[in-house]
PDB file of C-alpha atoms in Angstrom:
ATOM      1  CA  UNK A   1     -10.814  21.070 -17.018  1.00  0.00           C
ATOM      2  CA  UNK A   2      -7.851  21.019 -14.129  1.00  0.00           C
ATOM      3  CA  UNK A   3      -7.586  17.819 -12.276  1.00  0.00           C
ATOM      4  CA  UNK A   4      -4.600  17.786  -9.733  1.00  0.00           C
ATOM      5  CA  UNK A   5      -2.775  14.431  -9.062  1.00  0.00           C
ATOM      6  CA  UNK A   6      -0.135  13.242  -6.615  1.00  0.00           C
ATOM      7  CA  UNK A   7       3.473  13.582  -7.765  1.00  0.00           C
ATOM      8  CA  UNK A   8       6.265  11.308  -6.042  1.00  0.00           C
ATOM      9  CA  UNK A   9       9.920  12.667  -5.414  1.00  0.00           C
ATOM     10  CA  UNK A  10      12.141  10.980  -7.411  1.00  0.00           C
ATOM     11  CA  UNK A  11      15.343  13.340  -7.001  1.00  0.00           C
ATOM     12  CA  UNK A  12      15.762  17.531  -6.798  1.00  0.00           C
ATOM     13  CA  UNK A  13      15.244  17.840 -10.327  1.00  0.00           C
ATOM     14  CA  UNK A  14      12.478  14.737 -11.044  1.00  0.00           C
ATOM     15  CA  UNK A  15       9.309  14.634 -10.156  1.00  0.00           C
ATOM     16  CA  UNK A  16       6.898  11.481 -11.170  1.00  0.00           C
ATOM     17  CA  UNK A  17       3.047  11.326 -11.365  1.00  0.00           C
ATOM     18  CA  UNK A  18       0.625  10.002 -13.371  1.00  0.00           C
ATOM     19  CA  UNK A  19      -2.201  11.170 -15.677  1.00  0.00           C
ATOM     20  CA  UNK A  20      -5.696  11.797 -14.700  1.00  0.00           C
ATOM     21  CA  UNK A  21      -8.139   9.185 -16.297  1.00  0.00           C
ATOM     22  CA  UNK A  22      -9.739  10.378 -19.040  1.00  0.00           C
ATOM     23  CA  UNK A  23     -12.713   8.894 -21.442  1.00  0.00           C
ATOM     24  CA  UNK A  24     -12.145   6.072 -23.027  1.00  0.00           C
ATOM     25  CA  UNK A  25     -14.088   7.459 -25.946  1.00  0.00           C
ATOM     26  CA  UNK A  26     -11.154   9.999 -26.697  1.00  0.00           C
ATOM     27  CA  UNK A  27     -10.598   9.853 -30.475  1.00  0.00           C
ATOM     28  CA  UNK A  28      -7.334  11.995 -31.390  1.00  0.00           C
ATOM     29  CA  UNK A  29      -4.613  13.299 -29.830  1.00  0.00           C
ATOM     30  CA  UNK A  30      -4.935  15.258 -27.081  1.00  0.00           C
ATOM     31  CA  UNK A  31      -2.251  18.392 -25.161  1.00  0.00           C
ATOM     32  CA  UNK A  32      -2.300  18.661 -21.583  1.00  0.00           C
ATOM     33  CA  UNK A  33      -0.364  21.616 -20.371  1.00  0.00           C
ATOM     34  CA  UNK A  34       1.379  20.346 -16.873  1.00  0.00           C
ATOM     35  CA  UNK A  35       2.323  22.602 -14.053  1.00  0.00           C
ATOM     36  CA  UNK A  36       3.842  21.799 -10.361  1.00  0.00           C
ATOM     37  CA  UNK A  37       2.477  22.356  -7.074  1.00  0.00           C
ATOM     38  CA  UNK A  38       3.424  22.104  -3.679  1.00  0.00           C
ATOM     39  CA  UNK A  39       0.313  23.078  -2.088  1.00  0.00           C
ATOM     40  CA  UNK A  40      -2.151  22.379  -4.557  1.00  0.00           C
ATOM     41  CA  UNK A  41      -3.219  25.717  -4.851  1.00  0.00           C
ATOM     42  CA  UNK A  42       0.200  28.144  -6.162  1.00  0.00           C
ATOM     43  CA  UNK A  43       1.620  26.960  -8.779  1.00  0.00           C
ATOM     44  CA  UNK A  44       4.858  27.127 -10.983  1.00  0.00           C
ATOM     45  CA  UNK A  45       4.981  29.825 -13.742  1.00  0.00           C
ATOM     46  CA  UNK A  46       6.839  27.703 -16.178  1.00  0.00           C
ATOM     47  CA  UNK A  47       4.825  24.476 -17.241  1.00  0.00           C
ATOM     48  CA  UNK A  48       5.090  21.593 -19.780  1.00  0.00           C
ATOM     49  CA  UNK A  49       3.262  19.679 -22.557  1.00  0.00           C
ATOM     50  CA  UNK A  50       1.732  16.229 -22.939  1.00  0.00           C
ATOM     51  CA  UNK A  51       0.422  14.559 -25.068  1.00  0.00           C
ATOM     52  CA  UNK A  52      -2.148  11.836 -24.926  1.00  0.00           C
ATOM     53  CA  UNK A  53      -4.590   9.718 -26.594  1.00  0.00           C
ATOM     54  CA  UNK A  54      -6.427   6.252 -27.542  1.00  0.00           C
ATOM     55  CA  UNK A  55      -4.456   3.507 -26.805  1.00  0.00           C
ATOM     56  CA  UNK A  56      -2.392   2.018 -30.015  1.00  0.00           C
ATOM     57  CA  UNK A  57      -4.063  -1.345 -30.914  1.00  0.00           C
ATOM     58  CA  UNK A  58      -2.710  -4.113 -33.063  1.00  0.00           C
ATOM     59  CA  UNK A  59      -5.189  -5.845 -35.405  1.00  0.00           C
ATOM     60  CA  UNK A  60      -3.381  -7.751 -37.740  1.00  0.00           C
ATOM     61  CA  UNK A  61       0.769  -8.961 -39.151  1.00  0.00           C
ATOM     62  CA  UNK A  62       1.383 -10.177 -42.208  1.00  0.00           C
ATOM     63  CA  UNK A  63       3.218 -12.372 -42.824  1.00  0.00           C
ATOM     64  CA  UNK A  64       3.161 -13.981 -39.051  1.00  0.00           C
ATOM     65  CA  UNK A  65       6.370 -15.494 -39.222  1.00  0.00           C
ATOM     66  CA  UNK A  66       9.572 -15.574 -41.468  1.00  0.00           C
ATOM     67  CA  UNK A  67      13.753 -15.472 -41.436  1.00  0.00           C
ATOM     68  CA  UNK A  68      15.457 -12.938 -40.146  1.00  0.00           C
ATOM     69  CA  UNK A  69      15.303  -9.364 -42.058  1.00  0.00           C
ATOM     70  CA  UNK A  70      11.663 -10.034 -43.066  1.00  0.00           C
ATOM     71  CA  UNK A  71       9.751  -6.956 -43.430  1.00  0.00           C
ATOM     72  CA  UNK A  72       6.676  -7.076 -41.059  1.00  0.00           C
ATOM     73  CA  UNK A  73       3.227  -5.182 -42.050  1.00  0.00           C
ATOM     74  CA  UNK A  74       1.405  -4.308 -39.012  1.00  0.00           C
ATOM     75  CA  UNK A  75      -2.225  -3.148 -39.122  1.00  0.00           C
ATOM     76  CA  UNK A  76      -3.801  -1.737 -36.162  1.00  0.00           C
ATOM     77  CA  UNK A  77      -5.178   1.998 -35.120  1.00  0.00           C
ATOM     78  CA  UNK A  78      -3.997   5.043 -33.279  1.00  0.00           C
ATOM     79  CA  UNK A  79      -0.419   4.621 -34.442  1.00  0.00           C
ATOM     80  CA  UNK A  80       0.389   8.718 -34.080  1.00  0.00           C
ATOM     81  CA  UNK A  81       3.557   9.676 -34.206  1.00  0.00           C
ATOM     82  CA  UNK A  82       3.191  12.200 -32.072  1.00  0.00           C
ATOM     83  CA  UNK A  83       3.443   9.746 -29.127  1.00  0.00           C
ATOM     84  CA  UNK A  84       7.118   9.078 -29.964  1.00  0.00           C
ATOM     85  CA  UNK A  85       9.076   6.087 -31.183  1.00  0.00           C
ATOM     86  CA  UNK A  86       6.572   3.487 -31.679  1.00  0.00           C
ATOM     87  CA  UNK A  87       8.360   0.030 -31.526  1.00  0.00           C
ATOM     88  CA  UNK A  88       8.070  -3.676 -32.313  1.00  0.00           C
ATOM     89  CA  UNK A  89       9.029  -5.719 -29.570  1.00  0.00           C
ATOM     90  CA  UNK A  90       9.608  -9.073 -31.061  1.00  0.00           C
ATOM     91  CA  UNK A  91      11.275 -12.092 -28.031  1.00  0.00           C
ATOM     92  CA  UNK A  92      13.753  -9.952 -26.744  1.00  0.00           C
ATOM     93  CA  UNK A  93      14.620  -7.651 -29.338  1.00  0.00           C
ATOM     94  CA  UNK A  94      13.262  -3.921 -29.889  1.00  0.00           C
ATOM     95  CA  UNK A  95      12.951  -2.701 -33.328  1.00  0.00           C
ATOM     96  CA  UNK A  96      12.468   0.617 -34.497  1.00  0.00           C
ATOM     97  CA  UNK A  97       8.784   0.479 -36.925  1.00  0.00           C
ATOM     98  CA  UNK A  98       8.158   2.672 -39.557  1.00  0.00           C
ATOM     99  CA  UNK A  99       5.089   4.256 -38.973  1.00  0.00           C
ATOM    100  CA  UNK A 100       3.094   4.648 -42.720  1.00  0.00           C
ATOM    101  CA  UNK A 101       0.118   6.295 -41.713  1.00  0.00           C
ATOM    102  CA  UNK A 102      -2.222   5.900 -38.427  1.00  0.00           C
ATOM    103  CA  UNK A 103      -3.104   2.348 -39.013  1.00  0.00           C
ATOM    104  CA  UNK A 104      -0.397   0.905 -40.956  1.00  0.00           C
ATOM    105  CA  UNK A 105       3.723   0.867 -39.826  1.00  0.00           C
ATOM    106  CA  UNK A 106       6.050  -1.844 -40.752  1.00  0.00           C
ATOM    107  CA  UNK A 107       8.861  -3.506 -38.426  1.00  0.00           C
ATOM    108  CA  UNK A 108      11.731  -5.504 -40.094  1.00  0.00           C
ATOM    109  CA  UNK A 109      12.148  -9.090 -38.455  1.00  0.00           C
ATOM    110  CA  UNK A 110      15.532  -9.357 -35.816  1.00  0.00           C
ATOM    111  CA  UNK A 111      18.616 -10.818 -37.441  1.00  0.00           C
ATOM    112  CA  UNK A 112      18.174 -14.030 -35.217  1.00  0.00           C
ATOM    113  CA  UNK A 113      15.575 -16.433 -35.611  1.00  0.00           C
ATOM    114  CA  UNK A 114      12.853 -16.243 -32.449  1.00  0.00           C
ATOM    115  CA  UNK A 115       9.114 -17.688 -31.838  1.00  0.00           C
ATOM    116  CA  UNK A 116       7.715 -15.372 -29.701  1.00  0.00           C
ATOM    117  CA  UNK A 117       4.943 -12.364 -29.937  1.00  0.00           C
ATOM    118  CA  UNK A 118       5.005  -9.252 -31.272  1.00  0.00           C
ATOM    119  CA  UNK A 119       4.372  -6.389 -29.341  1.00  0.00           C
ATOM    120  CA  UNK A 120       4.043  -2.705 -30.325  1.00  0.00           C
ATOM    121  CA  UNK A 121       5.402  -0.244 -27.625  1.00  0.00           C
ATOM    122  CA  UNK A 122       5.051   3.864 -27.726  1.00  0.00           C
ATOM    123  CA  UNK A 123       8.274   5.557 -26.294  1.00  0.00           C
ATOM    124  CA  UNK A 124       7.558   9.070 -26.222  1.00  0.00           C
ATOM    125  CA  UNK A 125       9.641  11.667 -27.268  1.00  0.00           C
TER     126      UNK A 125
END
């Protein structure tokens, strides 16, 4: 299937658009071969890859709250590392997880104490 969105200009070199919506029901990991236009119809011989997929979802912590340096087990699904750097974002600190396998990763609590949530961020490659 081709679907052709709108890009914005950013600068000569940048480009920014965003991805057609696709089934919710999607499973795995998906590639998406991307290619630029500027009639919609001719298009650029060189092209590039992306990658998408179900959303990451977090289930369960354990434990949900201790000092600083305590290791964090995070249970969820869809945690790929193909998406990138997937990260705990815990108050105002961003920590690097450890992915284990597609539904486990770990995070290591921030070296100050904080009551906030966590949340898990994918920064792709």
């Amino acid at each position: 299937d081709v679907a052709i969105v709108p890009a914005d200009f950013i600068s000569r070199n940048q480009l920014s658009c965003t991805s057609p919506e696709v089934s919710s029901e999607i499973e795995d990991l998906m590639e998406a071969s991307i290619q630029v236009s500027m009639n919609g119809v001719d298009f650029a011989p060189s092209s590039a890859r992306f990658h998408f997929g179900p959303p990451i979802k977090l289930i369960s912590i354990h434990p949900d709250r201790g000092h600083p340096g305590t290791q964090i087990a995070v249970n969820g699904t869809n945690f790929h590392s193909t998406y990138g750097t997937i990260v705990c974002i815990i108050g105002n600190n961003t920590i690097r997880a450890k992915v284990l396998s597609s539904t486990q990763l770990s995070c290591i609590a921030p070296p100050q104490e904080v009551e906030d949530t966590l949340t898990l961020l994918s920064i792709g490659v």
